[in-house]
Amino acid sequence: MDKKNSKPTASGSSSTTSKPNKLSSSSAGTTTVEEWIKTIPNIKGVYTQIEPICDALRIDGENCDRAMISISFNGIDPLFMYTQLLKETFLEMDDDDDKSIKEFVDYCRLQGGINANHIDKIEKEYRLHTPIWWYTGPFFMYSMLNHALRQMDIDIILKMGFFIRHLHQYIENLHREQESINTTTNTPFQVFRGQSLSLENFEKMKKIKGGLMSFNNFLSTSRNQNVSLELFARPADPDSVGILFEMTIDPTLCATSSSPFVGVKNVGFFEDQEEEILFTTHTVFRIDGIKPIDEDNTDQRWEVKLTLVSNDNHELNTLTTHIRQELGSTTGWSRLGNILIQL
């Protein structure tokens, strides 16, 4: 490992970043930690205890994963179309889950950079926990799935088809259960998501203000605005900006479309410190407004206001509907084969 320029990895392992010869004890009297962080990109903070360092590395790892999430904008987007069709096909399949899990862990063991203990844990304990527990835990499922859907890595998508099915179905069932318990779920509410966004995607977003965007992965959000802003709404590098998405959710739309969401309290890995709300894939929003978070905007952070729309009738779905009709009545592996032929 190169200790001079190391960073958190998608596999879940982390390391610290050091900047030799940039800081000396003599500079500590005149230069504050805040100035170091602003002027030296590799410095994220100064810590004197191990627990805060571990927390900071976990957050940096999550920031990397959040920046990898797949986003589609107005118009014909093949990524939205094909990932949506693949998900629908996985939901129709009635596979041997034990066989699928075994094939998945065997595949993971052949890959480099994946924690072997985590692979063993999935093989032995997969059915002992909820799909949300695995997705929100400090394992590689979240990172691997985000990467696969963003890059259209068909090998990984096929190997994780069982997990996509399990996670969506669990969200769908839990959404109905939570709705039946909470009598106020029809009241619109706000959730937040902080992440880094490439300048390229940010420019696309600004050009289609009033248009639509879709998150093509399972979407993690929080009711806690401060957590989303302070921990995650930061640029990852000079070619990106920090984004705080403020999303207005009308639960009645979720009831009539295929965009269920759930609160992960009591079913997620962590004790819901972030008040997390998890949406299924391909949740579509209208872009209502974009403005800098700070007046001088020196830190390149922006607030983007979004409103949930029904994902059953909009331009992002037009071509998907056409291809779906072309596929006809085929189901299961036959339908999957036809989709892969068109990729």
Tab-separated table of C-alpha atoms in Angstrom:
chain	number	residue	atom	x	y	z
A	1	MET	CA	0.000	0.000	0.000
A	2	ASP	CA	1.274	3.480	-0.855
A	3	LYS	CA	0.880	5.219	2.505
A	4	LYS	CA	1.549	8.620	0.998
A	5	ASN	CA	-1.453	8.626	-1.275
A	6	SER	CA	-3.939	6.064	-0.074
A	7	LYS	CA	-7.705	6.382	0.153
A	8	PRO	CA	-10.822	4.374	1.009
A	9	THR	CA	-11.540	1.592	-1.480
A	10	ALA	CA	-14.838	0.304	-2.846
A	11	SER	CA	-14.225	-3.079	-1.246
A	12	GLY	CA	-14.658	-1.579	2.178
A	13	SER	CA	-11.021	-1.400	3.271
A	14	SER	CA	-9.714	2.028	4.240
A	15	SER	CA	-6.465	3.769	4.967
A	16	THR	CA	-5.357	7.188	6.113
A	17	THR	CA	-3.991	9.961	3.950
A	18	SER	CA	-0.751	11.678	4.909
A	19	LYS	CA	1.014	14.661	3.393
A	20	PRO	CA	4.681	14.543	4.388
A	21	ASN	CA	6.694	17.773	4.457
A	22	LYS	CA	3.583	19.888	4.008
A	23	LEU	CA	2.923	20.442	7.719
A	24	SER	CA	5.417	20.906	10.498
A	25	SER	CA	5.040	21.481	14.207
A	26	SER	CA	6.287	25.040	13.772
A	27	SER	CA	3.377	25.852	11.485
A	28	ALA	CA	0.787	24.756	14.011
A	29	GLY	CA	0.979	28.032	15.901
A	30	THR	CA	0.053	30.190	12.934
A	31	THR	CA	-2.041	27.925	10.736
A	32	THR	CA	-5.397	26.628	11.935
A	33	VAL	CA	-6.723	23.185	11.110
A	34	GLU	CA	-9.515	24.807	9.087
A	35	GLU	CA	-6.966	26.593	6.887
A	36	TRP	CA	-5.067	23.355	6.334
A	37	ILE	CA	-8.244	21.606	5.228
A	38	LYS	CA	-9.114	24.445	2.816
A	39	THR	CA	-5.662	24.787	1.260
A	40	ILE	CA	-4.403	21.182	1.185
A	41	PRO	CA	-6.939	18.895	-0.571
A	42	ASN	CA	-5.562	15.657	0.902
A	43	ILE	CA	-6.185	16.820	4.468
A	44	LYS	CA	-9.725	16.061	5.625
A	45	GLY	CA	-9.194	16.619	9.349
A	46	VAL	CA	-6.835	16.264	12.288
A	47	TYR	CA	-7.602	13.519	14.808
A	48	THR	CA	-6.046	12.467	18.100
A	49	GLN	CA	-8.144	9.322	18.697
A	50	ILE	CA	-8.743	6.204	16.617
A	51	GLU	CA	-12.569	6.191	16.711
A	52	PRO	CA	-13.018	9.570	14.942
A	53	ILE	CA	-10.508	8.437	12.302
A	54	CYS	CA	-12.538	5.263	11.697
A	55	ASP	CA	-15.737	7.312	11.441
A	56	ALA	CA	-14.090	9.721	8.980
A	57	LEU	CA	-12.845	6.846	6.817
A	58	ARG	CA	-16.303	5.246	6.826
A	59	ILE	CA	-17.853	8.544	5.702
A	60	ASP	CA	-15.203	8.995	2.977
A	61	GLY	CA	-15.943	5.481	1.741
A	62	GLU	CA	-19.657	6.223	1.654
A	63	ASN	CA	-18.972	9.480	-0.208
A	64	CYS	CA	-17.116	7.491	-2.877
A	65	ASP	CA	-20.063	5.103	-3.197
A	66	ARG	CA	-22.607	7.934	-3.355
A	67	ALA	CA	-20.675	9.613	-6.161
A	68	MET	CA	-20.866	6.365	-8.170
A	69	ILE	CA	-24.665	6.236	-8.258
A	70	SER	CA	-26.163	6.216	-11.750
A	71	ILE	CA	-28.266	9.248	-12.746
A	72	SER	CA	-30.315	9.787	-15.927
A	73	PHE	CA	-31.658	13.079	-17.269
A	74	ASN	CA	-34.335	14.152	-19.777
A	75	GLY	CA	-34.494	12.349	-23.082
A	76	ILE	CA	-33.629	8.866	-24.289
A	77	ASP	CA	-31.180	7.362	-21.814
A	78	PRO	CA	-30.117	3.772	-22.577
A	79	LEU	CA	-28.836	3.334	-19.021
A	80	PHE	CA	-32.256	4.117	-17.537
A	81	MET	CA	-34.024	1.964	-20.098
A	82	TYR	CA	-31.939	-1.207	-19.855
A	83	THR	CA	-31.393	-1.191	-16.095
A	84	GLN	CA	-35.154	-0.749	-15.644
A	85	LEU	CA	-35.906	-3.671	-17.979
A	86	LEU	CA	-33.310	-5.869	-16.289
A	87	LYS	CA	-34.814	-5.128	-12.892
A	88	GLU	CA	-38.327	-5.966	-14.134
A	89	THR	CA	-37.029	-9.258	-15.519
A	90	PHE	CA	-35.307	-10.199	-12.256
A	91	LEU	CA	-38.571	-9.536	-10.406
A	92	GLU	CA	-40.374	-12.023	-12.666
A	93	MET	CA	-37.849	-14.800	-12.131
A	94	ASP	CA	-38.425	-17.655	-9.711
A	95	ASP	CA	-34.855	-18.856	-9.320
A	96	ASP	CA	-33.279	-21.234	-6.840
A	97	ASP	CA	-32.026	-18.649	-4.339
A	98	ASP	CA	-29.571	-21.038	-2.679
A	99	LYS	CA	-27.960	-21.706	-6.047
A	100	SER	CA	-27.862	-17.984	-6.892
A	101	ILE	CA	-26.229	-17.121	-3.567
A	102	LYS	CA	-23.635	-19.870	-4.041
A	103	GLU	CA	-22.821	-18.672	-7.572
A	104	PHE	CA	-22.505	-15.103	-6.289
A	105	VAL	CA	-20.065	-15.901	-3.478
A	106	ASP	CA	-18.040	-18.168	-5.790
A	107	TYR	CA	-17.806	-15.279	-8.262
A	108	CYS	CA	-16.738	-12.877	-5.497
A	109	ARG	CA	-13.957	-15.211	-4.368
A	110	LEU	CA	-12.456	-15.035	-7.854
A	111	GLN	CA	-12.329	-11.231	-7.769
A	112	GLY	CA	-9.518	-9.218	-6.236
A	113	GLY	CA	-9.934	-6.684	-3.455
A	114	ILE	CA	-13.031	-8.153	-1.775
A	115	ASN	CA	-12.873	-8.926	1.927
A	116	ALA	CA	-12.882	-12.735	2.239
A	117	ASN	CA	-14.505	-12.581	5.680
A	118	HIS	CA	-17.411	-10.615	4.223
A	119	ILE	CA	-17.856	-13.196	1.458
A	120	ASP	CA	-17.926	-15.996	4.044
A	121	LYS	CA	-20.435	-14.052	6.124
A	122	ILE	CA	-22.791	-13.671	3.160
A	123	GLU	CA	-22.527	-17.374	2.348
A	124	LYS	CA	-23.277	-18.466	5.917
A	125	GLU	CA	-25.645	-15.754	7.155
A	126	TYR	CA	-27.452	-14.287	4.129
A	127	ARG	CA	-30.885	-15.533	5.206
A	128	LEU	CA	-30.391	-14.467	8.830
A	129	HIS	CA	-30.676	-10.775	7.968
A	130	THR	CA	-32.895	-8.551	5.832
A	131	PRO	CA	-31.757	-7.424	2.357
A	132	ILE	CA	-31.715	-3.843	3.717
A	133	TRP	CA	-29.353	-4.966	6.493
A	134	TRP	CA	-26.904	-6.293	3.909
A	135	TYR	CA	-27.298	-3.211	1.691
A	136	THR	CA	-26.744	-0.668	4.481
A	137	GLY	CA	-23.999	-2.616	6.266
A	138	PRO	CA	-20.231	-2.057	5.956
A	139	PHE	CA	-19.874	-4.807	3.380
A	140	PHE	CA	-19.312	-4.714	-0.383
A	141	MET	CA	-22.905	-5.260	-1.575
A	142	TYR	CA	-23.706	-1.527	-1.769
A	143	SER	CA	-20.505	-0.616	-3.605
A	144	MET	CA	-20.626	-3.558	-5.993
A	145	LEU	CA	-24.250	-2.982	-6.982
A	146	ASN	CA	-23.747	0.762	-7.506
A	147	HIS	CA	-20.700	0.103	-9.685
A	148	ALA	CA	-22.470	-2.564	-11.738
A	149	LEU	CA	-25.541	-0.447	-12.497
A	150	ARG	CA	-23.473	2.638	-13.301
A	151	GLN	CA	-21.058	0.825	-15.627
A	152	MET	CA	-23.635	-1.659	-16.976
A	153	ASP	CA	-21.354	-4.476	-15.841
A	154	ILE	CA	-23.580	-7.321	-17.006
A	155	ASP	CA	-21.566	-10.054	-15.274
A	156	ILE	CA	-22.076	-8.464	-11.862
A	157	ILE	CA	-25.687	-7.454	-12.572
A	158	LEU	CA	-26.564	-11.043	-13.462
A	159	LYS	CA	-24.757	-12.404	-10.406
A	160	MET	CA	-26.608	-9.907	-8.181
A	161	GLY	CA	-30.002	-10.395	-9.835
A	162	PHE	CA	-31.266	-12.373	-6.829
A	163	PHE	CA	-30.255	-9.532	-4.490
A	164	ILE	CA	-31.902	-6.859	-6.666
A	165	ARG	CA	-35.097	-8.930	-6.543
A	166	HIS	CA	-34.915	-9.544	-2.796
A	167	LEU	CA	-34.150	-5.910	-1.961
A	168	HIS	CA	-36.910	-4.458	-4.166
A	169	GLN	CA	-39.502	-6.943	-2.910
A	170	TYR	CA	-38.524	-6.303	0.693
A	171	ILE	CA	-38.862	-2.528	0.205
A	172	GLU	CA	-42.216	-3.041	-1.510
A	173	ASN	CA	-43.613	-5.264	1.263
A	174	LEU	CA	-42.226	-3.142	4.099
A	175	HIS	CA	-43.619	0.008	2.446
A	176	ARG	CA	-47.127	-1.465	2.574
A	177	GLU	CA	-46.594	-2.525	6.183
A	178	GLN	CA	-45.330	0.902	7.260
A	179	GLU	CA	-48.171	2.629	5.411
A	180	SER	CA	-50.763	0.536	7.243
A	181	ILE	CA	-49.242	1.505	10.607
A	182	ASN	CA	-48.684	5.215	9.938
A	183	THR	CA	-51.925	7.085	9.359
A	184	THR	CA	-50.144	10.323	8.351
A	185	THR	CA	-48.207	8.893	5.409
A	186	ASN	CA	-50.270	10.839	2.854
A	187	THR	CA	-48.737	14.125	4.020
A	188	PRO	CA	-45.887	15.340	1.752
A	189	PHE	CA	-42.500	15.496	3.464
A	190	GLN	CA	-38.855	16.292	2.687
A	191	VAL	CA	-35.821	14.032	2.589
A	192	PHE	CA	-32.231	14.957	1.805
A	193	ARG	CA	-29.251	13.454	0.053
A	194	GLY	CA	-25.733	14.856	-0.003
A	195	GLN	CA	-23.209	13.683	-2.570
A	196	SER	CA	-20.471	14.699	-4.953
A	197	LEU	CA	-21.499	15.176	-8.591
A	198	SER	CA	-19.217	15.492	-11.603
A	199	LEU	CA	-19.109	18.885	-13.302
A	200	GLU	CA	-20.336	17.198	-16.487
A	201	ASN	CA	-23.505	15.910	-14.829
A	202	PHE	CA	-23.970	19.174	-12.953
A	203	GLU	CA	-23.940	21.129	-16.230
A	204	LYS	CA	-26.516	18.701	-17.676
A	205	MET	CA	-28.692	19.253	-14.641
A	206	LYS	CA	-28.542	23.052	-14.914
A	207	LYS	CA	-29.561	22.928	-18.580
A	208	ILE	CA	-32.750	20.964	-17.897
A	209	LYS	CA	-34.092	22.854	-14.881
A	210	GLY	CA	-37.784	21.970	-14.785
A	211	GLY	CA	-37.041	18.647	-16.458
A	212	LEU	CA	-36.691	15.168	-15.023
A	213	MET	CA	-33.911	13.105	-13.522
A	214	SER	CA	-33.817	9.509	-12.314
A	215	PHE	CA	-31.621	7.733	-9.781
A	216	ASN	CA	-31.083	4.333	-11.380
A	217	ASN	CA	-29.774	2.659	-8.207
A	218	PHE	CA	-31.470	2.052	-4.897
A	219	LEU	CA	-31.558	5.547	-3.407
A	220	SER	CA	-30.440	6.288	0.159
A	221	THR	CA	-31.786	9.547	1.609
A	222	SER	CA	-32.171	11.032	5.090
A	223	ARG	CA	-34.706	13.088	7.004
A	224	ASN	CA	-31.742	14.766	8.702
A	225	GLN	CA	-30.710	17.747	6.584
A	226	ASN	CA	-27.650	18.555	8.676
A	227	VAL	CA	-26.150	15.063	8.316
A	228	SER	CA	-26.649	15.144	4.537
A	229	LEU	CA	-25.171	18.639	4.242
A	230	GLU	CA	-22.181	18.439	6.551
A	231	LEU	CA	-21.042	14.863	5.919
A	232	PHE	CA	-21.840	14.169	2.275
A	233	ALA	CA	-22.579	17.352	0.253
A	234	ARG	CA	-18.942	17.972	-0.634
A	235	PRO	CA	-16.984	17.895	-3.914
A	236	ALA	CA	-14.785	14.821	-4.216
A	237	ASP	CA	-12.166	16.543	-6.394
A	238	PRO	CA	-11.645	19.730	-8.478
A	239	ASP	CA	-13.775	18.250	-11.283
A	240	SER	CA	-16.866	17.890	-9.114
A	241	VAL	CA	-19.273	19.882	-6.948
A	242	GLY	CA	-21.007	19.101	-3.685
A	243	ILE	CA	-24.774	18.660	-4.006
A	244	LEU	CA	-27.498	18.720	-1.365
A	245	PHE	CA	-30.657	17.278	-2.903
A	246	GLU	CA	-33.810	18.425	-1.098
A	247	MET	CA	-36.578	16.065	-2.214
A	248	THR	CA	-40.279	16.658	-1.671
A	249	ILE	CA	-42.124	13.343	-1.456
A	250	ASP	CA	-45.867	12.896	-1.956
A	251	PRO	CA	-46.596	9.400	-0.594
A	252	THR	CA	-49.770	9.115	-2.681
A	253	LEU	CA	-47.614	8.993	-5.841
A	254	CYS	CA	-45.630	6.072	-4.444
A	255	ALA	CA	-48.865	4.199	-3.831
A	256	THR	CA	-49.885	4.467	-7.490
A	257	SER	CA	-46.498	3.854	-9.135
A	258	SER	CA	-43.541	1.530	-8.716
A	259	SER	CA	-41.456	3.818	-6.475
A	260	PRO	CA	-41.894	2.463	-2.935
A	261	PHE	CA	-39.728	3.755	-0.084
A	262	VAL	CA	-39.162	2.683	3.522
A	263	GLY	CA	-37.661	3.938	6.750
A	264	VAL	CA	-34.781	1.607	7.567
A	265	LYS	CA	-35.003	1.957	11.356
A	266	ASN	CA	-34.909	-1.507	12.975
A	267	VAL	CA	-34.112	-3.234	9.654
A	268	GLY	CA	-30.858	-1.528	8.613
A	269	PHE	CA	-27.356	-2.355	9.851
A	270	PHE	CA	-26.771	0.870	11.765
A	271	GLU	CA	-29.057	2.249	14.461
A	272	ASP	CA	-30.587	4.796	12.099
A	273	GLN	CA	-28.255	7.633	13.100
A	274	GLU	CA	-29.000	9.269	9.746
A	275	GLU	CA	-32.805	8.734	9.837
A	276	GLU	CA	-32.445	6.942	6.515
A	277	ILE	CA	-35.237	6.570	3.955
A	278	LEU	CA	-34.475	4.056	1.184
A	279	PHE	CA	-36.169	4.165	-2.240
A	280	THR	CA	-36.192	1.422	-4.828
A	281	THR	CA	-34.406	1.915	-8.157
A	282	HIS	CA	-35.450	4.274	-10.964
A	283	THR	CA	-37.167	6.820	-8.743
A	284	VAL	CA	-37.890	9.894	-10.897
A	285	PHE	CA	-37.870	13.541	-9.788
A	286	ARG	CA	-38.586	16.925	-11.358
A	287	ILE	CA	-35.785	19.493	-10.968
A	288	ASP	CA	-37.437	22.569	-9.407
A	289	GLY	CA	-34.484	24.771	-8.543
A	290	ILE	CA	-30.696	25.009	-8.230
A	291	LYS	CA	-28.846	27.552	-6.091
A	292	PRO	CA	-25.487	27.838	-4.269
A	293	ILE	CA	-25.592	26.863	-0.601
A	294	ASP	CA	-23.277	29.728	0.395
A	295	GLU	CA	-23.542	33.232	-1.046
A	296	ASP	CA	-19.905	33.418	-2.156
A	297	ASN	CA	-19.971	29.731	-3.252
A	298	THR	CA	-16.264	29.357	-2.534
A	299	ASP	CA	-16.709	25.721	-1.537
A	300	GLN	CA	-18.618	24.691	-4.696
A	301	ARG	CA	-21.699	23.353	-2.915
A	302	TRP	CA	-25.186	23.602	-4.394
A	303	GLU	CA	-28.730	22.954	-3.215
A	304	VAL	CA	-30.980	21.205	-5.738
A	305	LYS	CA	-34.723	21.085	-5.045
A	306	LEU	CA	-36.496	18.014	-6.440
A	307	THR	CA	-40.094	16.793	-6.407
A	308	LEU	CA	-41.034	13.137	-6.771
A	309	VAL	CA	-43.091	12.356	-9.885
A	310	SER	CA	-44.887	9.202	-10.902
A	311	ASN	CA	-42.481	6.993	-12.827
A	312	ASP	CA	-45.251	5.375	-14.857
A	313	ASN	CA	-45.875	8.160	-17.376
A	314	HIS	CA	-43.035	10.449	-18.444
A	315	GLU	CA	-40.503	10.947	-21.230
A	316	LEU	CA	-37.787	8.938	-19.479
A	317	ASN	CA	-40.076	5.926	-19.706
A	318	THR	CA	-41.272	6.351	-23.309
A	319	LEU	CA	-38.581	4.298	-25.056
A	320	THR	CA	-38.566	1.764	-22.220
A	321	THR	CA	-42.263	1.168	-22.829
A	322	HIS	CA	-41.621	0.715	-26.559
A	323	ILE	CA	-38.858	-1.855	-25.983
A	324	ARG	CA	-41.005	-3.589	-23.370
A	325	GLN	CA	-43.735	-4.004	-25.981
A	326	GLU	CA	-41.212	-5.338	-28.511
A	327	LEU	CA	-40.147	-8.000	-26.019
A	328	GLY	CA	-43.734	-9.202	-26.013
A	329	SER	CA	-44.907	-11.885	-23.626
A	330	THR	CA	-41.502	-13.459	-23.008
A	331	THR	CA	-40.569	-13.839	-19.351
A	332	GLY	CA	-37.732	-15.049	-17.168
A	333	TRP	CA	-34.511	-16.198	-18.797
A	334	SER	CA	-36.004	-15.918	-22.290
A	335	ARG	CA	-36.803	-12.240	-21.725
A	336	LEU	CA	-33.399	-11.686	-20.139
A	337	GLY	CA	-31.693	-13.198	-23.186
A	338	ASN	CA	-33.625	-10.898	-25.526
A	339	ILE	CA	-32.605	-7.857	-23.473
A	340	LEU	CA	-28.934	-8.867	-23.488
A	341	ILE	CA	-29.032	-9.299	-27.282
A	342	GLN	CA	-30.102	-5.644	-27.602
A	343	LEU	CA	-27.381	-4.293	-25.320
